[in-house]
mmCIF file of C-alpha atoms and ligand atoms in Angstrom:
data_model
loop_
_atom_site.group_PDB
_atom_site.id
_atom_site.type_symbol
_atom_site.label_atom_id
_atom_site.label_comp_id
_atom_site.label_asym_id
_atom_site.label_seq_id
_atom_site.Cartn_x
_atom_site.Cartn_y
_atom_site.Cartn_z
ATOM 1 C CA UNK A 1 24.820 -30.346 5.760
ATOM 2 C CA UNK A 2 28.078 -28.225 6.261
ATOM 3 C CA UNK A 3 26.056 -25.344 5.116
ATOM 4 C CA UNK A 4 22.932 -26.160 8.173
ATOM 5 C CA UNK A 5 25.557 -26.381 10.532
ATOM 6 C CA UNK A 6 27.426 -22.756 9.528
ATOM 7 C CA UNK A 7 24.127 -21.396 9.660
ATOM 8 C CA UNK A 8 23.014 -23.066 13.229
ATOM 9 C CA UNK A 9 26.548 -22.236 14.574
ATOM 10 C CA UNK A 10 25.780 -18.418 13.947
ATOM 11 C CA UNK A 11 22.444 -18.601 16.082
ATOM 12 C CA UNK A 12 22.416 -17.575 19.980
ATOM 13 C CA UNK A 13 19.344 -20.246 20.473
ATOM 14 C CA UNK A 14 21.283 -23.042 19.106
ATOM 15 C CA UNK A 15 23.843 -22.192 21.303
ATOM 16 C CA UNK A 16 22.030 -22.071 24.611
ATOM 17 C CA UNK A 17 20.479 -25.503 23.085
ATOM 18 C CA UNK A 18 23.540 -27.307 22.813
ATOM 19 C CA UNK A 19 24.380 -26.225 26.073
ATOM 20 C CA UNK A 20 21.513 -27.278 27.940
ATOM 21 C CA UNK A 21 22.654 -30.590 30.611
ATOM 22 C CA UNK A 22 19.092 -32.289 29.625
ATOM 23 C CA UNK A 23 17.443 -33.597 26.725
ATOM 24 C CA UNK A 24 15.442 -31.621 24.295
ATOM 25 C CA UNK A 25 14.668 -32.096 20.513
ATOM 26 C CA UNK A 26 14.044 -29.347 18.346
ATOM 27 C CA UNK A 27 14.266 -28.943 14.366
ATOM 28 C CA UNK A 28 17.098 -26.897 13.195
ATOM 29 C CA UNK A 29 15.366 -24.788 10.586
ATOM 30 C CA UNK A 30 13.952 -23.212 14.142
ATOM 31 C CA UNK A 31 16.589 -21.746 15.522
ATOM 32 C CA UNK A 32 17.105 -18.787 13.619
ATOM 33 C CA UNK A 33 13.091 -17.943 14.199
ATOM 34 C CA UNK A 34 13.561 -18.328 17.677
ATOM 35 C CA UNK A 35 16.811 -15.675 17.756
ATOM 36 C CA UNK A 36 14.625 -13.442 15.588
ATOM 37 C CA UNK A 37 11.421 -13.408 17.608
ATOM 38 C CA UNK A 38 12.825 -13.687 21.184
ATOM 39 C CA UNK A 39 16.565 -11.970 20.992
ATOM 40 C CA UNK A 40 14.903 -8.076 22.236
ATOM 41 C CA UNK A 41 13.093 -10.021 25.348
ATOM 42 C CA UNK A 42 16.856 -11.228 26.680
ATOM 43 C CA UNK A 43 18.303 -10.020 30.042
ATOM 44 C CA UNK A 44 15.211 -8.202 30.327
ATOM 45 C CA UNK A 45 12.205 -9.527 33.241
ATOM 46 C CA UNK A 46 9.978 -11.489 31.300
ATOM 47 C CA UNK A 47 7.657 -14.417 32.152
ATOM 48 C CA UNK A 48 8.401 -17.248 29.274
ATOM 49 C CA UNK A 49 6.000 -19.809 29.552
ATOM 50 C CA UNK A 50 6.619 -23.060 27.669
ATOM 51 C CA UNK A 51 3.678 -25.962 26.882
ATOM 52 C CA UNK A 52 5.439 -29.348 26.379
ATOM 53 C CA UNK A 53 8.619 -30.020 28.745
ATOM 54 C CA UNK A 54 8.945 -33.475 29.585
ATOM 55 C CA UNK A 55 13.182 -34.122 29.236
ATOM 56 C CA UNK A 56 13.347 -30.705 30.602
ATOM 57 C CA UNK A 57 16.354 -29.914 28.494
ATOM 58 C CA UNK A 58 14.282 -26.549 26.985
ATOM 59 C CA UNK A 59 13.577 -25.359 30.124
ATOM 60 C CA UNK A 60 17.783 -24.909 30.972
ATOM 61 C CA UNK A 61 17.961 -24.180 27.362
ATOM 62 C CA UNK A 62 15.345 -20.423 27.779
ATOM 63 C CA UNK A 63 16.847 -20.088 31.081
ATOM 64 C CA UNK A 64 20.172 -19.881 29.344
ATOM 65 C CA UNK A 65 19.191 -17.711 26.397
ATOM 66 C CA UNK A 66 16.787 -15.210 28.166
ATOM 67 C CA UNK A 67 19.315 -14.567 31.049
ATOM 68 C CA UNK A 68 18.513 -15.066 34.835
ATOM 69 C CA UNK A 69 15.876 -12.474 35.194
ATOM 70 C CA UNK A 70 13.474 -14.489 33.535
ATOM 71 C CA UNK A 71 10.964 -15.993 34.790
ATOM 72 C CA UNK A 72 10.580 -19.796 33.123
ATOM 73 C CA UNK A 73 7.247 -21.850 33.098
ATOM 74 C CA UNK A 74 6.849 -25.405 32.252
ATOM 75 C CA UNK A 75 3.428 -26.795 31.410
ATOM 76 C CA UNK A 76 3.073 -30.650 30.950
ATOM 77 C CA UNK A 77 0.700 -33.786 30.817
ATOM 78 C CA UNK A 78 3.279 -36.064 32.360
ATOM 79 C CA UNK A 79 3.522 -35.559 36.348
ATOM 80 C CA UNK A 80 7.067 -36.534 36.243
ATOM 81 C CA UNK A 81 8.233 -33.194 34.748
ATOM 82 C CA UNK A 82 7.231 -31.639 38.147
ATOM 83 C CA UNK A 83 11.129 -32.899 38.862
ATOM 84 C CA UNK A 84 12.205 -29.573 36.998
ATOM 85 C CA UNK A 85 10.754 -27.248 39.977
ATOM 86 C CA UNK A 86 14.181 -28.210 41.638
ATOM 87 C CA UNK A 87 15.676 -26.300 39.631
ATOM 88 C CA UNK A 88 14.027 -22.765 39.931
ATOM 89 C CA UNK A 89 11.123 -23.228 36.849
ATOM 90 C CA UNK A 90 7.818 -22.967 38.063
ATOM 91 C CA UNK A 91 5.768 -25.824 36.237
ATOM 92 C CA UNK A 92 2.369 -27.230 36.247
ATOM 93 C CA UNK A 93 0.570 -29.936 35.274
ATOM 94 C CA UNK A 94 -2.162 -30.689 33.120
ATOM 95 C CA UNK A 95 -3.250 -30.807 29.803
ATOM 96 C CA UNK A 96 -3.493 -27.582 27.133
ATOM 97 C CA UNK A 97 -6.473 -29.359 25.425
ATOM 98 C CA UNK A 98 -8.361 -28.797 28.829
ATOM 99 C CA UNK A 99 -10.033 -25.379 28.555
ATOM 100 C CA UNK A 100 -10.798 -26.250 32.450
ATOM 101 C CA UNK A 101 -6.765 -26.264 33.367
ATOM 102 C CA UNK A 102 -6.090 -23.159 31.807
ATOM 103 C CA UNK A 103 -8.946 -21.391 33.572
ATOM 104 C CA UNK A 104 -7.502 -22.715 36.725
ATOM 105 C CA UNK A 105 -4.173 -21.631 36.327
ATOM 106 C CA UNK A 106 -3.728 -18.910 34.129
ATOM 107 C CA UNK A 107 -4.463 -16.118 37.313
ATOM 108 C CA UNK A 108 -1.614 -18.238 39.047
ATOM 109 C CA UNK A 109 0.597 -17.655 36.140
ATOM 110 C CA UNK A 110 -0.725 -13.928 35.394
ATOM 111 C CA UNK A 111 0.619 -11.662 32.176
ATOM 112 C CA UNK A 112 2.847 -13.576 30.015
ATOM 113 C CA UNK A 113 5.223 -12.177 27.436
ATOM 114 C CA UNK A 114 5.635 -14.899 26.027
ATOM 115 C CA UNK A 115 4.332 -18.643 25.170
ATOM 116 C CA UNK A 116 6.033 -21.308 23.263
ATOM 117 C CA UNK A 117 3.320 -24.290 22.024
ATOM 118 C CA UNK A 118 5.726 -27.007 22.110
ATOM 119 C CA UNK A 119 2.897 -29.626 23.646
ATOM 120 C CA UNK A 120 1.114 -32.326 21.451
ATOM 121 C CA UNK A 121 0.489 -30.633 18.275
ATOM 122 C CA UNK A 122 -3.101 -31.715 17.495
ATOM 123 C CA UNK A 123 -5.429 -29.515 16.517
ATOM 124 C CA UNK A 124 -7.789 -29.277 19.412
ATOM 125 C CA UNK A 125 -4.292 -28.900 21.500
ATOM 126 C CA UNK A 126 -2.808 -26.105 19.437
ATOM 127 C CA UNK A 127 -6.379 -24.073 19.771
ATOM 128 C CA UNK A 128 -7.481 -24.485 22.857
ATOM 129 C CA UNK A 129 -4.100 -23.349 24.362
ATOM 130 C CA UNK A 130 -4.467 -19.885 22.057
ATOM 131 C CA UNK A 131 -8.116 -19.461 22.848
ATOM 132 C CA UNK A 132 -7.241 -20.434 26.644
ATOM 133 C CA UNK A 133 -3.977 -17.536 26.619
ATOM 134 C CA UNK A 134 -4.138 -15.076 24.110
ATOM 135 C CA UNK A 135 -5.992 -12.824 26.739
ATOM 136 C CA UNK A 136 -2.673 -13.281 29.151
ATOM 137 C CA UNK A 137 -0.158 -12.289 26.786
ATOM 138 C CA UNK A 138 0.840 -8.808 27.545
ATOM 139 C CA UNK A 139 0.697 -5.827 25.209
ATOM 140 C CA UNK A 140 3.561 -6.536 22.968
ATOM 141 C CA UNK A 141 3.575 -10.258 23.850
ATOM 142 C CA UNK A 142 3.531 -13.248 21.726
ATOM 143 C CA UNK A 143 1.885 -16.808 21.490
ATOM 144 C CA UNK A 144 4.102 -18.676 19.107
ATOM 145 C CA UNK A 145 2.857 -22.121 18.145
ATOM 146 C CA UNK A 146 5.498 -24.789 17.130
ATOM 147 C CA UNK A 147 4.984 -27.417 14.916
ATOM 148 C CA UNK A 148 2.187 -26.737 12.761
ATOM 149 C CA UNK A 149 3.326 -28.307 10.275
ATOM 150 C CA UNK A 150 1.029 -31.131 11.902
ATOM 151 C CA UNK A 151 -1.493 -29.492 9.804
ATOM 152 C CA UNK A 152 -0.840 -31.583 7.149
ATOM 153 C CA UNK A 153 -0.356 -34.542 8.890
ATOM 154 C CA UNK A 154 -2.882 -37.066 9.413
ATOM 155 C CA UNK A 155 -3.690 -38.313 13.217
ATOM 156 C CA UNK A 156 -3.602 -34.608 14.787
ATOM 157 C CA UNK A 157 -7.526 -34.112 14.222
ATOM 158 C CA UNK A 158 -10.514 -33.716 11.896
ATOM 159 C CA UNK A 159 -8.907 -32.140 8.339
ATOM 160 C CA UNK A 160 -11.157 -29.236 8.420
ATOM 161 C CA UNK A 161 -10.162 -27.767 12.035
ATOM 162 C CA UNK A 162 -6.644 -27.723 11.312
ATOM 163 C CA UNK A 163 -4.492 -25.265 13.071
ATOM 164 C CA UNK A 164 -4.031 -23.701 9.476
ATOM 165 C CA UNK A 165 -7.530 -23.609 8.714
ATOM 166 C CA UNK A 166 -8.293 -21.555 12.040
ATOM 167 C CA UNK A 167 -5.016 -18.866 11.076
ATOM 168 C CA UNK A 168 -6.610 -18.661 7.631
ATOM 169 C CA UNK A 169 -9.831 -17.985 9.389
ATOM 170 C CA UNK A 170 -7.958 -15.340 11.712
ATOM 171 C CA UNK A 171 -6.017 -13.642 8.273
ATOM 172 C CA UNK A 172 -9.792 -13.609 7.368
ATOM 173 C CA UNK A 173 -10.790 -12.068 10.356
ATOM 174 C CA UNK A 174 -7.699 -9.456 11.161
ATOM 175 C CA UNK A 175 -8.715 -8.022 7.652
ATOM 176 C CA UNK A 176 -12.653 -7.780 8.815
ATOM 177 C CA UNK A 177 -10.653 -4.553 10.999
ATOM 178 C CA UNK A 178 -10.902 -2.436 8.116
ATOM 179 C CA UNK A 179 -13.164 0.675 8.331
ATOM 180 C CA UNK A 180 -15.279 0.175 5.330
ATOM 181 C CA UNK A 181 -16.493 -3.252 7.112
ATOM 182 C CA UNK A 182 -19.047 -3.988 9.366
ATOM 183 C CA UNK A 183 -17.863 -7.814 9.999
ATOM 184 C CA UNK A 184 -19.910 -9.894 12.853
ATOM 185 C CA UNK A 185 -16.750 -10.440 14.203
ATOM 186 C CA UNK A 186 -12.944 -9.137 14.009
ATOM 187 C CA UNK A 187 -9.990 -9.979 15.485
ATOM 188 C CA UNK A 188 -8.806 -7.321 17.798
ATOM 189 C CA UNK A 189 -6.854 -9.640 19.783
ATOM 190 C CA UNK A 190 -3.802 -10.062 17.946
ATOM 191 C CA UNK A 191 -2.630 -7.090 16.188
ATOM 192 C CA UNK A 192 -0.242 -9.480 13.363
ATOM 193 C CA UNK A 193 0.551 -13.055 12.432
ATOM 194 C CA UNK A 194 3.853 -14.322 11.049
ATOM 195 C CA UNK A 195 4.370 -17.278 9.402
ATOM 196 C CA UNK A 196 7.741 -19.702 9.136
ATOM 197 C CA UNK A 197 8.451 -23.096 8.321
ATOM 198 C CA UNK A 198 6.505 -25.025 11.111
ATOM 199 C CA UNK A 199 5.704 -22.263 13.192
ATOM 200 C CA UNK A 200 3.070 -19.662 13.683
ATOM 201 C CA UNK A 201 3.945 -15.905 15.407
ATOM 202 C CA UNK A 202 1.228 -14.434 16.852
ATOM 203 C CA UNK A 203 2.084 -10.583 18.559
ATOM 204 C CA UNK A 204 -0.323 -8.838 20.712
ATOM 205 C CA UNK A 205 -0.938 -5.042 21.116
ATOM 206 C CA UNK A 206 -4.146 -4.346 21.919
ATOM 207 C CA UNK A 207 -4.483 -0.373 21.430
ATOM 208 C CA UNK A 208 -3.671 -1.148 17.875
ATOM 209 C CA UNK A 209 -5.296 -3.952 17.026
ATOM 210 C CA UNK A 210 -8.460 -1.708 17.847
ATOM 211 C CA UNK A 211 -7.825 0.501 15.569
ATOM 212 C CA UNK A 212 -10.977 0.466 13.156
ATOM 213 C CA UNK A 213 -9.306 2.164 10.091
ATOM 214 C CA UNK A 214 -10.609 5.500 8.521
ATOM 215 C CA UNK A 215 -8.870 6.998 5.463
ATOM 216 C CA UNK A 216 -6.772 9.723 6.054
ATOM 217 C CA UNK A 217 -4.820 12.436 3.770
ATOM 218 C CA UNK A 218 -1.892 14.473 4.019
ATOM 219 C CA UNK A 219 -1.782 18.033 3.485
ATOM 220 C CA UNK A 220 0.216 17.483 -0.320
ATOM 221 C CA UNK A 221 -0.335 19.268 -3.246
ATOM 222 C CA UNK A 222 -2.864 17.435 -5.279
ATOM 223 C CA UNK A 223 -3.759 17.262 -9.193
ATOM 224 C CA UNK A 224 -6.482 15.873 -10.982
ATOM 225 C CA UNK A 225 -5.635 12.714 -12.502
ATOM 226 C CA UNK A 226 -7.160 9.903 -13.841
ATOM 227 C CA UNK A 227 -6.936 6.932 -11.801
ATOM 228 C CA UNK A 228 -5.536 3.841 -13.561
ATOM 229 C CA UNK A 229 -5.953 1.014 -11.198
ATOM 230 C CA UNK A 230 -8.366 -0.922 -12.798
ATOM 231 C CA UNK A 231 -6.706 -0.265 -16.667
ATOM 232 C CA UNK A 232 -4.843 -3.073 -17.186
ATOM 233 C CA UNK A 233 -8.259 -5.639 -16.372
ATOM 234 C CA UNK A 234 -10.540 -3.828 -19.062
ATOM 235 C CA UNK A 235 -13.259 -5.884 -17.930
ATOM 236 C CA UNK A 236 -12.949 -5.018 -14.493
ATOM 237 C CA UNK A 237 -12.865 -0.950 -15.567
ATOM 238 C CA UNK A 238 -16.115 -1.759 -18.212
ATOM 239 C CA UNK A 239 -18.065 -2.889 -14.831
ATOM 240 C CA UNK A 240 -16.825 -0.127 -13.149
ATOM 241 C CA UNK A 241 -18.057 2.767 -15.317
ATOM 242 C CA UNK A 242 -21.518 0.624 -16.248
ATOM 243 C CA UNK A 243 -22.026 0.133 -12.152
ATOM 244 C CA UNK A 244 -21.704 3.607 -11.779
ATOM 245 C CA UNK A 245 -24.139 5.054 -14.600
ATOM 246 C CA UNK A 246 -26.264 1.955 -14.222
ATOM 247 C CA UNK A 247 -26.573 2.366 -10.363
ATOM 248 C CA UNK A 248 -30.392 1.632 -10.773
ATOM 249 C CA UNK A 249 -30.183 -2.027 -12.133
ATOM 250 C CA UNK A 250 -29.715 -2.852 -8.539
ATOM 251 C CA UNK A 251 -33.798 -2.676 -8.131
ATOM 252 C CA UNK A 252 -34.049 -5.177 -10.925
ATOM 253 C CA UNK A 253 -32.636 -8.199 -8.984
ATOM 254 C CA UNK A 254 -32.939 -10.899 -12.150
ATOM 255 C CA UNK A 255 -31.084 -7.945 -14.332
ATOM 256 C CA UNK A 256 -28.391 -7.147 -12.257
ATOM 257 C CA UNK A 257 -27.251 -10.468 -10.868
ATOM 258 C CA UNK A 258 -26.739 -11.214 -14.861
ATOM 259 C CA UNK A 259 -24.907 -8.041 -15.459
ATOM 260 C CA UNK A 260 -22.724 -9.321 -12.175
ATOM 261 C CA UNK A 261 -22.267 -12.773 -13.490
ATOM 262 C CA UNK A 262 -21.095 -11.505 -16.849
ATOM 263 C CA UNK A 263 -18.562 -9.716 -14.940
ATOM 264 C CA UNK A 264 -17.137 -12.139 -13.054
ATOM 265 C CA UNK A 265 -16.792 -14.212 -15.895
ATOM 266 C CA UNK A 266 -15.070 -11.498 -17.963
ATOM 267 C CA UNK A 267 -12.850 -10.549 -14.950
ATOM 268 C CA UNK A 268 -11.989 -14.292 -14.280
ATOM 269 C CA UNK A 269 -11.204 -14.777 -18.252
ATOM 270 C CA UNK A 270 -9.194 -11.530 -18.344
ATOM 271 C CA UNK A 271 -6.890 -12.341 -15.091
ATOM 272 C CA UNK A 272 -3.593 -12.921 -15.636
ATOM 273 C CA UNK A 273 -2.637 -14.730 -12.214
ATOM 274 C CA UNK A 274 -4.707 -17.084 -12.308
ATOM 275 C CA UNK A 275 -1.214 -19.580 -12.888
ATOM 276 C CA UNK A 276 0.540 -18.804 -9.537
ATOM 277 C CA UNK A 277 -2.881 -20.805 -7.563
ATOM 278 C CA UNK A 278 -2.706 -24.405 -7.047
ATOM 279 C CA UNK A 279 1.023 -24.785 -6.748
ATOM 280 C CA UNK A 280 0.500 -27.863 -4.335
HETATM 281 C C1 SAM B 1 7.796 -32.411 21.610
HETATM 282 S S1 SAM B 1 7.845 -32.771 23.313
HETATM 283 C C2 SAM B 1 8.449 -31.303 23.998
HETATM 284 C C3 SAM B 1 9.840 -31.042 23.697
HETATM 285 C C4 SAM B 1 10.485 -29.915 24.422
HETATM 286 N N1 SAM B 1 9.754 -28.667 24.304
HETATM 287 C C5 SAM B 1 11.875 -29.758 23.879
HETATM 288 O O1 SAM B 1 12.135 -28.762 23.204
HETATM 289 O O2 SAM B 1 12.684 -30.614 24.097
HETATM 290 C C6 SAM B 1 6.158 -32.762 23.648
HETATM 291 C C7 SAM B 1 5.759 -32.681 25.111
HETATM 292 O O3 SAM B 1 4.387 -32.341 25.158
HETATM 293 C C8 SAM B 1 3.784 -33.033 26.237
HETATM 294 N N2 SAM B 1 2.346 -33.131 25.960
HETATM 295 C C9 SAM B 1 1.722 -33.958 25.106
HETATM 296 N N3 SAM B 1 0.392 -33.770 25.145
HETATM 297 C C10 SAM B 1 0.182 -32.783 26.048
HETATM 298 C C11 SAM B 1 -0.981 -32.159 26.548
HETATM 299 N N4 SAM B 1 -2.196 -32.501 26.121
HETATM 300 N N5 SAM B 1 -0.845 -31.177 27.460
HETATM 301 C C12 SAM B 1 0.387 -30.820 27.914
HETATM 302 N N6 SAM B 1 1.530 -31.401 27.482
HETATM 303 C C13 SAM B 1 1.427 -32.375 26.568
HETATM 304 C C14 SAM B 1 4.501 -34.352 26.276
HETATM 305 O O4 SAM B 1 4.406 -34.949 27.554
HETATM 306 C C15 SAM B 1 5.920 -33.967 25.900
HETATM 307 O O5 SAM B 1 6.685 -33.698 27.046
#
């Protein structure tokens, strides 16, 4: 506990947290995430928008860790949190599972460097809001959704739409940007994800998340040499050589789905990390 608090002590957000005049309730294994994505966007002009706001004790706590040059956004259900507009934060109200809100007033609110998902945490909730504002986040941006540990929660939505489940579906999809591909769909909207305890980073920069990659070589002195990637799987290096002087078998469906099968099986018996899956 001493340990927590040494560590929470040392972080800027914490600070500007305990600091804040109103209530707000935040997990302390967060503060150090916070200080590590946000700290280069402070003193600068930024618009900071933040879904979920209700005790309004956030909103003083960004205004007081970003600086006054910010520009703080509240977004809530509950009409009573239009109170914090005395105090300088622009907020509106509605709800983040309403694709219909957001189209209403994400022109009003305009480019956004950042967004904190700090609503309701279902699933529905936690994707509509990054399908709704990953297009406002500026180049350089990020959507950072709080909370997801809700994904293994019951009572947040159907099991297989979790929050997790669509990342693992956008991991799928950031990696359908390689050059050799020719996916239905990739995701060029988000160049990176980054993953912490109960929350999900998500950083835009659109001129290179649309790179399609081609491979490239230096200039270096090269030698021949044998390459010894697949060497340590024999099975895997077996297929290899066989696919390549056996190219044909391809026209002889029934005989090369076998030959494919046998690999597989070989490659499966022969892999040696097969013990780090199913740690949970
Ligand atoms: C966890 S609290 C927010 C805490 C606050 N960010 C803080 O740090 O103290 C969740 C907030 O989300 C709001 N909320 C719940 N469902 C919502 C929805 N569908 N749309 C917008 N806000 C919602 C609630 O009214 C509540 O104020």
């Amino acid at each position: 506990m001493k340990e927590n608090e040494n560590i929470l002590n040392s972080s800027e957000s914490y600070k500007a947290y305990m600091d804040s005049p109103y209530m707000s309730m935040k997990h302390d294994s967060y503060f150090h995430v916070y200080d590590y994505l946000f700290r280069k966007y402070k003193n600068k002009n930024i618009t900071f928008v933040e879904v979920g706001i209700l005790q309004g004790g956030s909103l003083f706590m960004w205004r007081k860790f970003f600086g006054p040059k910010a520009r703080i956004i509240g977004i809530d259900l509950n009409e009573k949190a239009k109170k914090w507009s005395e105090y300088g934060f622009e907020i509106y109200i509605g709800s983040q599972s309403d694709e219909a809100f957001w189209q209403e007033i994400r022109h009003e609110i305009g480019p956004i460097d950042i967004l904190l998902d700090d609503g309701g945490h279902t699933y529905d909730q936690q994707i509509i809001t990054f399908e709704s504002m990953i297009d406002n986040i500026n180049d350089g941006g990020l959507l950072v959704v709080e909370d997801t540990h809700t994904s293994y929660m019951s009572g947040f939505g159907p099991k297989q739409f979790t929050f997790t489940n669509f990342c693992k579906e956008m991991l799928d999809n950031i990696n359908q940007r390689f050059g050799g591909f020719n996916a239905r769909y990739e995701e060029k909207r988000i160049w990176s994800m980054e993953v912490f305890e109960s929350i999900i980073a998500f950083k835009v920069d659109r001129s290179l998340s649309n790179i399609k990659s081609t491979a490239t070589e230096n200039n270096g002195l090269s030698e021949d040499v044998h390459e010894y990637r697949y060497s340590d799987n024999v099975s895997i290096e077996i297929f290899k050589s066989l696919a390549k002087k056996f190219y044909y078998f391809k026209k002889y469906r029934i005989l090369y789905s076998i030959f494919i099968k046998i690999q597989s099986h070989l490659a499966t018996r022969n892999f040696k990390s097969k013990k780090f899956f199913g740690r949970n």
